[in-house]
Tab-separated table of C-alpha atoms in Angstrom:
chain	number	residue	atom	x	y	z
A	1	MET	CA	110.903	179.458	199.866
A	2	ALA	CA	107.073	178.200	199.977
A	3	LYS	CA	106.029	175.854	197.688
A	4	PRO	CA	103.601	177.917	195.505
A	5	ASN	CA	100.172	177.083	196.282
A	6	ARG	CA	98.055	175.595	193.208
A	7	PRO	CA	94.727	174.077	192.864
A	8	SER	CA	94.653	170.959	193.444
A	9	ASN	CA	94.535	168.000	191.245
A	10	VAL	CA	90.721	166.394	191.810
A	11	PRO	CA	88.269	165.737	189.242
A	12	THR	CA	85.564	167.872	188.112
A	13	GLN	CA	82.051	166.667	188.091
A	14	THR	CA	79.599	168.408	186.305
A	15	PHE	CA	75.417	168.245	185.850
A	16	SER	CA	72.902	170.243	184.491
A	17	LEU	CA	69.584	171.401	186.283
A	18	TYR	CA	66.601	173.272	185.207
A	19	GLU	CA	65.025	176.687	187.048
A	20	ILE	CA	60.873	176.985	186.677
A	21	ASN	CA	58.681	179.265	187.567
A	22	ASP	CA	55.362	178.551	187.594
A	23	LEU	CA	54.080	181.719	189.139
A	24	ASP	CA	52.239	180.022	191.662
A	25	ARG	CA	55.123	180.844	194.809
A	26	ASP	CA	54.383	184.505	194.730
A	27	SER	CA	57.720	184.777	193.257
A	28	PRO	CA	59.795	187.115	191.995
A	29	PRO	CA	58.082	190.439	194.181
A	30	PHE	CA	60.070	193.018	192.684
A	31	LEU	CA	60.857	196.061	195.370
A	32	PRO	CA	61.214	198.872	193.362
A	33	PHE	CA	63.502	200.586	196.186
A	34	SER	CA	65.465	202.597	193.870
A	35	VAL	CA	62.481	205.291	193.434
A	36	LEU	CA	60.200	204.884	196.649
A	37	ASN	CA	62.906	206.378	199.139
A	38	VAL	CA	61.458	209.277	200.354
A	39	ASN	CA	64.803	210.693	201.116
A	40	SER	CA	66.203	210.308	197.737
A	41	LYS	CA	67.874	213.398	195.902
A	42	GLN	CA	65.402	213.087	193.220
A	43	ASN	CA	62.259	213.120	195.608
A	44	LYS	CA	63.697	216.233	197.681
A	45	GLY	CA	61.501	218.886	198.586
A	46	LYS	CA	58.723	217.111	196.714
A	47	GLY	CA	56.619	216.273	199.788
A	48	PHE	CA	53.894	213.938	200.436
A	49	LEU	CA	51.646	214.785	197.330
A	50	GLY	CA	55.312	213.613	194.888
A	51	TRP	CA	56.332	210.549	196.719
A	52	LEU	CA	52.888	209.285	195.953
A	53	LYS	CA	53.029	210.588	192.227
A	54	ASN	CA	56.371	208.825	192.356
A	55	LEU	CA	54.116	205.872	194.081
A	56	ARG	CA	51.834	205.756	191.444
A	57	SER	CA	54.813	205.334	188.631
A	58	THR	CA	56.356	202.833	189.680
A	59	LEU	CA	53.597	200.716	190.975
A	60	SER	CA	52.315	200.689	187.169
A	61	GLY	CA	55.791	199.886	186.266
A	62	ALA	CA	56.737	203.020	184.449
A	63	HIS	CA	59.661	203.507	186.376
A	64	VAL	CA	63.348	202.663	184.952
A	65	HIS	CA	64.837	199.725	186.957
A	66	GLY	CA	67.684	200.946	188.738
A	67	ILE	CA	70.609	199.797	191.565
A	68	GLY	CA	68.434	199.608	194.307
A	69	ASP	CA	65.832	197.419	193.300
A	70	LEU	CA	65.458	194.268	195.067
A	71	VAL	CA	64.130	191.122	193.434
A	72	PRO	CA	63.887	187.876	196.078
A	73	PHE	CA	62.629	184.913	194.351
A	74	SER	CA	61.985	181.414	194.464
A	75	ASN	CA	61.456	178.868	191.846
A	76	LYS	CA	61.076	175.264	191.614
A	77	LEU	CA	63.934	172.991	190.700
A	78	TYR	CA	64.106	169.892	187.991
A	79	ASP	CA	66.655	167.881	186.980
A	80	GLY	CA	68.317	167.845	183.445
A	81	SER	CA	65.873	165.500	182.071
A	82	LEU	CA	62.814	167.061	183.193
A	83	THR	CA	61.758	164.171	185.201
A	84	LEU	CA	62.830	164.780	188.582
A	85	ARG	CA	61.563	167.214	191.404
A	86	LEU	CA	64.430	168.601	193.290
A	87	GLY	CA	63.563	171.152	195.222
A	88	ILE	CA	63.708	174.831	194.555
A	89	THR	CA	65.985	177.869	194.529
A	90	ALA	CA	65.803	180.609	197.222
A	91	GLY	CA	67.724	183.540	197.314
A	92	LEU	CA	67.790	187.638	196.089
A	93	THR	CA	69.147	189.473	193.331
A	94	MET	CA	69.556	193.271	193.699
A	95	VAL	CA	69.349	195.214	190.265
A	96	ILE	CA	73.177	196.540	189.062
A	97	ARG	CA	72.638	198.497	186.069
A	98	ASN	CA	70.027	198.974	183.374
A	99	TYR	CA	71.015	198.361	179.616
A	100	PRO	CA	68.265	199.934	177.820
A	101	GLY	CA	68.066	198.045	174.168
A	102	LYS	CA	69.753	195.182	175.048
A	103	GLY	CA	68.394	191.435	174.338
A	104	SER	CA	67.317	189.425	171.530
A	105	ALA	CA	64.527	189.903	169.179
A	106	GLN	CA	63.236	186.895	170.825
A	107	ASP	CA	63.817	188.021	174.115
A	108	LYS	CA	61.965	191.544	173.640
A	109	THR	CA	58.341	189.234	172.973
A	110	HIS	CA	58.281	188.228	176.611
A	111	PRO	CA	56.438	190.857	178.558
A	112	PHE	CA	58.762	190.378	181.417
A	113	PHE	CA	61.804	190.611	180.144
A	114	PHE	CA	64.188	193.720	181.293
A	115	PRO	CA	67.769	194.109	180.141
A	116	ASP	CA	69.122	194.047	183.220
A	117	ARG	CA	72.338	193.176	185.254
A	118	TYR	CA	71.530	191.878	188.530
A	119	GLU	CA	74.392	190.723	191.545
A	120	THR	CA	72.289	187.366	192.824
A	121	MET	CA	73.447	185.340	196.386
A	122	TYR	CA	71.220	182.492	196.160
A	123	THR	CA	70.926	178.480	196.907
A	124	PHE	CA	69.539	175.457	195.374
A	125	TYR	CA	67.581	173.187	197.424
A	126	LEU	CA	68.050	169.881	196.468
A	127	GLY	CA	65.887	167.870	199.283
A	128	ASP	CA	67.839	165.189	200.996
A	129	LEU	CA	70.891	165.481	198.994
A	130	GLY	CA	72.157	169.217	200.493
A	131	HIS	CA	72.253	172.651	199.195
A	132	ILE	CA	74.530	174.655	197.024
A	133	SER	CA	74.831	178.449	197.469
A	134	VAL	CA	76.148	180.786	194.391
A	135	GLN	CA	76.909	184.044	194.230
A	136	GLY	CA	77.311	186.223	190.791
A	137	PRO	CA	76.138	188.094	188.096
A	138	PHE	CA	72.594	187.012	186.525
A	139	ILE	CA	72.040	189.126	183.025
A	140	THR	CA	68.890	188.732	181.453
A	141	PHE	CA	70.143	188.794	177.823
A	142	GLU	CA	73.531	187.074	178.345
A	143	ASP	CA	74.765	183.535	180.052
A	144	THR	CA	76.820	184.453	183.068
A	145	LEU	CA	79.162	182.205	185.156
A	146	LEU	CA	78.159	182.069	189.061
A	147	THR	CA	80.770	180.825	191.793
A	148	VAL	CA	79.564	178.197	194.126
A	149	THR	CA	80.808	179.506	197.418
A	150	GLY	CA	79.602	176.319	199.381
A	151	GLY	CA	77.220	173.665	200.258
A	152	ALA	CA	75.776	171.251	202.498
A	153	GLY	CA	74.819	167.604	202.357
A	154	LEU	CA	76.772	165.775	200.003
A	155	PHE	CA	77.758	169.370	198.368
A	156	ARG	CA	79.529	169.904	201.704
A	157	GLU	CA	83.150	170.364	200.247
A	158	ALA	CA	81.711	171.813	196.958
A	159	ARG	CA	83.589	174.007	194.989
A	160	GLY	CA	83.559	175.592	191.383
A	161	VAL	CA	81.547	177.432	188.695
A	162	CYS	CA	77.872	177.111	187.484
A	163	ARG	CA	76.953	178.327	184.287
A	164	LEU	CA	73.373	180.137	184.250
A	165	HIS	CA	71.728	180.141	180.491
A	166	ASN	CA	68.644	181.937	180.401
A	167	LEU	CA	66.074	180.668	178.290
A	168	SER	CA	63.069	182.932	179.642
A	169	PRO	CA	62.684	185.394	182.351
A	170	PHE	CA	60.926	182.114	184.024
A	171	LYS	CA	62.664	179.234	182.596
A	172	LEU	CA	66.855	178.812	183.405
A	173	PHE	CA	69.131	176.337	182.383
A	174	TYR	CA	72.398	175.926	184.977
A	175	THR	CA	75.367	173.427	184.553
A	176	PHE	CA	77.546	173.039	187.541
A	177	GLN	CA	81.302	172.071	187.675
A	178	LEU	CA	82.186	171.003	191.139
A	179	LYS	CA	85.427	169.832	192.340
A	180	GLY	CA	85.610	168.196	195.942
A	181	ILE	CA	82.252	166.202	196.355
A	182	PRO	CA	81.625	162.947	196.517
A	183	GLU	CA	80.315	160.769	193.129
A	184	ILE	CA	76.738	162.593	191.883
A	185	PRO	CA	73.928	159.963	192.042
A	186	ARG	CA	73.261	158.776	188.860
A	187	HIS	CA	69.844	160.024	188.572
A	188	LEU	CA	71.477	163.836	188.317
A	189	THR	CA	73.629	163.031	185.477
A	190	ALA	CA	70.640	161.110	183.436
A	191	LYS	CA	70.361	162.523	179.892
A	192	VAL	CA	69.664	166.487	179.300
A	193	VAL	CA	66.789	167.615	177.904
A	194	GLU	CA	68.026	170.320	175.086
A	195	PRO	CA	67.345	173.430	176.670
A	196	SER	CA	64.679	175.410	174.587
A	197	VAL	CA	62.155	177.962	175.795
A	198	ASP	CA	59.106	175.369	175.495
A	199	VAL	CA	60.888	172.895	177.610
A	200	LYS	CA	58.492	171.779	180.152
A	201	PRO	CA	59.042	169.030	183.233
A	202	ILE	CA	56.606	166.119	182.824
A	203	GLN	CA	53.574	166.221	184.492
A	204	GLU	CA	54.114	163.651	187.123
A	205	ALA	CA	57.160	165.200	187.838
A	206	ALA	CA	55.352	168.817	187.728
A	207	ASN	CA	52.772	167.159	190.121
A	208	CYS	CA	55.507	165.696	192.615
A	209	GLU	CA	54.264	162.464	192.586
A	210	PRO	CA	56.424	159.420	194.254
A	211	GLY	CA	58.892	158.188	191.976
A	212	TYR	CA	59.362	161.535	190.141
A	213	VAL	CA	61.007	163.715	193.216
A	214	LEU	CA	63.916	163.508	195.689
A	215	PRO	CA	62.867	162.165	198.834
A	216	HIS	CA	61.806	165.197	200.902
A	217	TYR	CA	62.429	167.419	198.204
A	218	SER	CA	62.297	170.872	199.271
A	219	ASP	CA	59.395	173.397	199.073
B	1	ILE	CA	98.794	197.175	205.445
B	2	THR	CA	98.498	196.554	208.958
B	3	CYS	CA	94.764	195.225	210.451
B	4	CYS	CA	94.726	198.297	213.098
B	5	CYS	CA	90.609	197.879	214.171
B	6	VAL	CA	90.266	197.036	217.886
B	7	HIS	CA	87.163	195.176	217.750
B	8	PRO	CA	84.113	196.530	219.443
B	9	ASP	CA	82.900	192.992	220.386
B	10	LEU	CA	85.743	192.860	221.977
B	11	LYS	CA	84.533	195.486	224.550
B	12	ASN	CA	81.403	193.560	226.336
B	13	THR	CA	79.431	196.104	227.035
B	14	HIS	CA	75.707	193.927	226.762
B	15	SER	CA	75.932	193.027	230.153
B	16	GLN	CA	72.518	191.704	229.659
B	17	PHE	CA	73.400	188.876	226.979
B	18	PRO	CA	76.110	186.773	229.436
B	19	LEU	CA	78.867	185.169	226.508
B	20	PRO	CA	77.699	181.255	226.097
B	21	PRO	CA	80.063	179.146	228.209
B	22	LYS	CA	82.929	177.781	226.274
B	23	PRO	CA	83.514	174.460	225.692
B	24	SER	CA	86.615	172.490	227.120
B	25	CYS	CA	87.933	172.275	223.962
B	26	CYS	CA	88.807	175.653	223.037
B	27	TYR	CA	92.174	177.368	223.319
B	28	PRO	CA	92.439	179.589	226.558
B	29	GLU	CA	92.586	182.505	225.461
B	30	LYS	CA	96.167	183.898	225.965
B	31	ASP	CA	97.276	181.161	223.281
B	32	LEU	CA	95.206	183.176	220.353
B	33	PRO	CA	97.165	184.872	217.936
B	34	SER	CA	96.448	188.045	217.095
B	35	GLU	CA	94.337	188.739	213.740
B	36	GLY	CA	97.185	189.588	212.339
B	37	LEU	CA	99.297	186.264	212.378
B	38	TYR	CA	96.945	184.357	210.729
B	39	PHE	CA	98.413	185.284	207.753
B	40	GLU	CA	101.412	184.117	208.749
B	41	ARG	CA	100.897	180.543	209.116
B	42	GLN	CA	102.145	178.435	206.415
B	43	ARG	CA	99.111	177.864	203.625
B	44	TYR	CA	98.746	181.746	203.588
B	45	SER	CA	102.552	182.509	202.695
B	46	SER	CA	102.133	181.038	199.302
B	47	ALA	CA	99.457	182.275	198.175
B	48	GLN	CA	98.514	184.726	195.670
B	49	LYS	CA	98.696	188.397	196.053
B	50	LEU	CA	96.255	190.114	193.646
B	51	CYS	CA	95.913	193.968	194.323
B	52	VAL	CA	93.273	196.652	192.917
B	53	TYR	CA	92.028	199.405	193.643
B	54	GLU	CA	87.718	200.623	193.661
B	55	ILE	CA	86.842	204.091	192.707
B	56	ASN	CA	83.630	205.230	193.030
B	57	ASP	CA	82.874	208.366	190.192
B	58	LEU	CA	79.374	209.155	191.141
B	59	ASP	CA	78.221	208.290	188.029
B	60	ARG	CA	76.510	204.803	188.796
B	61	GLN	CA	73.928	206.028	191.336
B	62	SER	CA	75.694	204.091	193.589
B	63	PRO	CA	75.795	203.551	196.483
B	64	LYS	CA	72.070	203.601	197.077
B	65	LEU	CA	70.611	203.854	200.085
B	66	LEU	CA	67.422	202.307	201.543
B	67	VAL	CA	66.621	203.036	204.566
B	68	ASN	CA	64.609	200.957	206.699
B	69	SER	CA	64.705	202.335	210.137
B	70	ASN	CA	63.512	205.556	211.707
B	71	ASN	CA	66.294	206.018	214.047
B	72	THR	CA	67.159	209.572	215.264
B	73	ASN	CA	70.067	210.784	217.390
B	74	ALA	CA	69.940	213.175	219.742
B	75	ALA	CA	69.836	216.025	217.701
B	76	GLY	CA	66.930	214.955	215.796
B	77	LYS	CA	68.837	214.039	212.710
B	78	ARG	CA	68.122	210.450	211.150
B	79	VAL	CA	71.251	208.254	211.532
B	80	LYS	CA	71.655	204.790	209.645
B	81	SER	CA	71.189	201.872	212.251
B	82	LEU	CA	70.476	198.239	211.702
B	83	GLY	CA	68.343	196.993	208.768
B	84	ASP	CA	69.280	200.135	206.158
B	85	LEU	CA	70.945	198.390	203.038
B	86	LEU	CA	73.385	199.996	200.712
B	87	PRO	CA	73.296	198.108	197.486
B	88	TYR	CA	76.581	199.475	195.302
B	89	THR	CA	78.635	199.209	192.098
B	90	ASN	CA	81.945	200.662	191.918
B	91	LYS	CA	84.919	201.416	189.089
B	92	LEU	CA	87.499	198.177	189.508
B	93	TYR	CA	90.837	199.340	188.580
B	94	ASP	CA	94.241	197.197	188.569
B	95	GLY	CA	96.978	198.102	190.984
B	96	THR	CA	99.141	199.979	189.171
B	97	LEU	CA	95.756	202.179	188.414
B	98	LYS	CA	96.967	201.942	184.534
B	99	GLU	CA	94.135	199.907	183.709
B	100	ARG	CA	90.519	200.080	184.228
B	101	LEU	CA	89.545	196.092	184.982
B	102	GLY	CA	85.823	196.572	185.370
B	103	ILE	CA	83.550	196.858	188.248
B	104	THR	CA	82.079	195.907	191.793
B	105	ALA	CA	78.832	195.293	192.654
B	106	GLY	CA	77.245	194.021	195.957
B	107	MET	CA	75.357	195.099	198.792
B	108	CYS	CA	76.417	196.443	202.556
B	109	ILE	CA	73.989	195.405	205.289
B	110	MET	CA	74.006	198.501	208.176
B	111	ILE	CA	74.593	196.581	211.329
B	112	GLU	CA	75.629	200.069	213.741
B	113	TYR	CA	77.189	203.277	213.775
B	114	VAL	CA	80.338	202.997	216.571
B	115	PRO	CA	80.711	206.098	217.933
B	116	GLU	CA	84.286	206.072	219.155
B	117	PHE	CA	85.685	205.709	215.770
B	118	ASP	CA	82.735	207.989	214.014
B	119	GLY	CA	82.113	205.463	211.547
B	120	ASP	CA	79.887	202.461	210.470
B	121	ARG	CA	80.097	198.700	210.651
B	122	TYR	CA	78.826	196.913	207.611
B	123	GLU	CA	77.907	193.357	206.289
B	124	CYS	CA	79.319	193.029	202.931
B	125	GLN	CA	78.374	190.481	200.235
B	126	PHE	CA	79.932	191.678	196.796
B	127	SER	CA	81.359	190.314	193.713
B	128	ALA	CA	84.975	191.853	192.124
B	129	TYR	CA	84.309	190.878	187.772
B	130	PHE	CA	87.666	191.495	186.208
B	131	GLY	CA	86.161	191.230	182.748
B	132	GLU	CA	87.090	188.616	180.657
B	133	TYR	CA	89.248	186.874	183.508
B	134	GLY	CA	86.387	186.110	185.612
B	135	HIS	CA	85.219	187.638	189.023
B	136	ILE	CA	85.989	186.802	192.806
B	137	SER	CA	82.902	186.589	195.216
B	138	VAL	CA	83.137	188.022	198.521
B	139	GLN	CA	81.716	188.270	202.282
B	140	GLY	CA	82.552	189.488	205.365
B	141	PRO	CA	82.489	192.405	207.546
B	142	TYR	CA	83.298	196.054	206.084
B	143	THR	CA	83.895	198.913	208.704
B	144	SER	CA	84.238	202.190	207.443
B	145	TYR	CA	86.562	203.962	210.305
B	146	CYS	CA	89.538	200.743	209.848
B	147	ASP	CA	91.028	198.115	207.680
B	148	CYS	CA	89.118	195.171	207.568
B	149	VAL	CA	89.042	191.440	206.667
B	150	MET	CA	87.255	189.888	204.164
B	151	ALA	CA	86.542	186.476	202.955
B	152	VAL	CA	86.565	185.419	199.895
B	153	THR	CA	84.016	182.752	198.849
B	154	GLY	CA	85.052	181.690	195.593
B	155	GLY	CA	85.440	183.176	191.625
B	156	THR	CA	85.153	182.363	188.339
B	157	GLY	CA	87.103	182.249	185.250
B	158	ILE	CA	90.818	182.361	186.705
B	159	PHE	CA	89.512	182.191	189.759
B	160	THR	CA	87.638	179.276	189.891
B	161	GLY	CA	88.270	177.391	193.613
B	162	ALA	CA	89.465	180.169	194.987
B	163	ARG	CA	89.699	180.755	198.559
B	164	GLY	CA	91.084	183.087	200.552
B	165	VAL	CA	90.961	186.404	202.403
B	166	VAL	CA	90.804	190.083	201.091
B	167	LYS	CA	92.296	193.074	202.988
B	168	CYS	CA	90.148	196.316	202.724
B	169	LYS	CA	92.224	199.709	203.022
B	170	THR	CA	89.955	202.514	202.944
B	171	LEU	CA	91.627	205.546	201.859
B	172	LEU	CA	88.105	207.909	201.363
B	173	PRO	CA	84.816	206.761	201.024
B	174	THR	CA	85.036	206.714	197.108
B	175	LYS	CA	88.052	205.115	197.027
B	176	LEU	CA	89.373	201.461	198.674
B	177	PHE	CA	92.269	199.419	198.004
B	178	TYR	CA	91.705	195.748	197.975
B	179	GLU	CA	94.693	193.162	198.795
B	180	PHE	CA	93.574	189.563	197.576
B	181	HIS	CA	95.471	186.676	199.293
B	182	LEU	CA	93.823	183.844	196.764
B	183	LEU	CA	95.088	180.341	197.214
B	184	ASP	CA	94.093	177.070	195.370
B	185	ILE	CA	93.909	178.832	191.810
B	186	HIS	CA	96.787	179.065	189.197
B	187	LYS	CA	99.008	181.305	188.854
B	188	LEU	CA	97.716	184.840	188.453
B	189	PRO	CA	98.638	186.776	184.796
B	190	ALA	CA	101.471	189.274	185.114
B	191	LYS	CA	99.411	191.739	184.411
B	192	LEU	CA	97.383	191.562	187.618
B	193	THR	CA	100.588	190.993	190.118
B	194	GLN	CA	102.285	194.211	189.130
B	195	THR	CA	103.466	196.152	191.907
B	196	PRO	CA	100.643	198.591	193.200
B	197	VAL	CA	101.169	202.344	193.327
B	198	PRO	CA	101.031	202.751	197.409
B	199	PRO	CA	97.610	203.467	198.511
B	200	THR	CA	97.129	207.378	199.822
B	201	PRO	CA	93.926	209.115	199.663
B	202	ASP	CA	95.065	211.318	197.040
B	203	VAL	CA	96.164	208.379	194.118
B	204	ILE	CA	94.334	208.978	190.622
B	205	PRO	CA	93.576	206.455	188.146
B	206	GLU	CA	95.375	207.118	184.133
B	207	ASP	CA	92.237	207.505	182.606
B	208	HIS	CA	90.922	210.021	185.241
B	209	LYS	CA	93.997	212.299	184.656
B	210	SER	CA	93.435	213.208	181.169
B	211	THR	CA	90.335	214.798	181.337
B	212	SER	CA	91.478	217.689	184.047
């Protein structure tokens, strides 16, 4: 009788990161493929003019998000204390479903808030430290848990989860709980700035001045 | 469930792309175990099994075929080919088909149409959501013509730190049966590890029966 397989008893390490979109990386391009597909049932028989009309309503933002919309993205990554630019995130989210009416009153004040559920696969690049790949749900009006699928460099044997907390459509706060990695450097575990909508990195980190960036930070 | 697929890759039809030279440390070909034997290795004999059904009721606008190619077959009909994307989301039921657990959500990337078996091969990345229990993320090949094996890349909730494999059996294009072999997680709740309904194309979940 084989001994039952259970998780290994190694300590979990926790650290936090901020992801901020400064709208200077052409990100995120919203690819409205849910309605643009000429072969889809709703476009059948409507011909070129029908497709053109559909295209106009899609590009004006009038279409309702549906499965098939893809949103590749890449944003800037800062440490939890917002004093160090670490690198970037890069990956793809796909709309799974639209939930009209969801979201708090504060969420709805933001012009780019859409109450959707996405399936995301992306990677956090931390310069010379390596990278962490994650996969999981992203819900714009709720916190979600993403799974860490793997990593490289310091995070080579990383396993664990990552909590995604939305502050605004352009600011996210992540808390990683990882097993299997060596001791995390002290500059990633500095005192975390309390997450709120108006947090921003210190000016020197935002300008990527030496001393406020990771060595060979990803860009 | 036995894995019955014959890998098209084994037939070296691309004579203009010779295989790279094998390093001397590789196993000689005759000693490589067949794919099924990897499951009998010591580590997987103690893996936890989790069986679920994935059902597509066609009410979630899924799957969404995003055609990115222009290929047509000999008869002039458009065919799917490399580059077509298929985001999808279906319902997830437990192995006994008595309870709706949640959803699956992910994307298949069309790789090729396999004429010998009249089916498609996709590269798939998806997550299976088990509600409050958490989710399991999976990546790997999906072949519509035979059973396939995908990798479990991770999980959250009770599946945190999960590794392992999942065997996928296509019963119908709208009905799939997954058998997860999970490592490095705590003992799964009894509710998830009950004996599954044997997978056949005409199984129906309990909550579908009441509406008929």
